[in-house]
Steps between C-alpha positions, in 0.01 A plus 500: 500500500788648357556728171683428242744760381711387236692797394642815652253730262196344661601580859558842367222538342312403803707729733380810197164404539509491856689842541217671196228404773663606774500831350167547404431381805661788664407768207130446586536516865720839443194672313240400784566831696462645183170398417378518824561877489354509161197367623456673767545815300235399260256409837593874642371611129168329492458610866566878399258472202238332700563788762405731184223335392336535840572844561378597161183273541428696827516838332282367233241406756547837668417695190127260482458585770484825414309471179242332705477749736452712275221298269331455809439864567447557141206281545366657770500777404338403165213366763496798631424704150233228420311526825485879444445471204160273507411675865596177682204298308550288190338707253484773620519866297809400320298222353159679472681810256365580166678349223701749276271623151649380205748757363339711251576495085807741409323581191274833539125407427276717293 
């Protein structure tokens, strides 16, 4: 199958539109190495940040750790108070006191 070209313009127009891809062809495959190092700039980024949020998610879990600890002994020693406190029996003395009198009237009585 041949192709017509009737005039000189057309054959230049064709040998334009040939030479205007060629170049983009090329322009694109010039910026690859540049986006490649872009990207893996941007992957090196996320990586740091992840790095961060680990690190800082282990000292948060260090520092429960500690709060627990230290509920923990809070607790028992809270235990501790109680089962002195009631003589190591439920109701014990601490339950067994006399309620407090009701307080008496400021005003002086005749």
């Amino acid at each position: 199958m041949t192709f017509p070209l009737s005039t000189p313009g057309a054959l230049t127009d064709l040998a334009r539109a040939a030479a205007g891809q060629i170049l983009e062809s090329a322009a694109s495959i010039a910026t690859v190495p540049v986006r490649v190092l872009g990207l893996l700039g941007q992957g090196e980024l996320l990586l740091s940040r992840v790095t961060l949020v680990a690190e800082r998610t282990e000292a948060l879990i260090e520092r429960l750790e500690g709060v627990v600890t230290e509920a923990e002994k809070a607790v028992g020693a809270l235990q501790a108070m109680i089962a002195a406190a009631n003589d190591g029996r439920p109701g014990g003395p601490a339950a067994t006191r006399p309620r407090a009198t009701r307080a008496r009237s400021r005003d002086p009585q005749p």
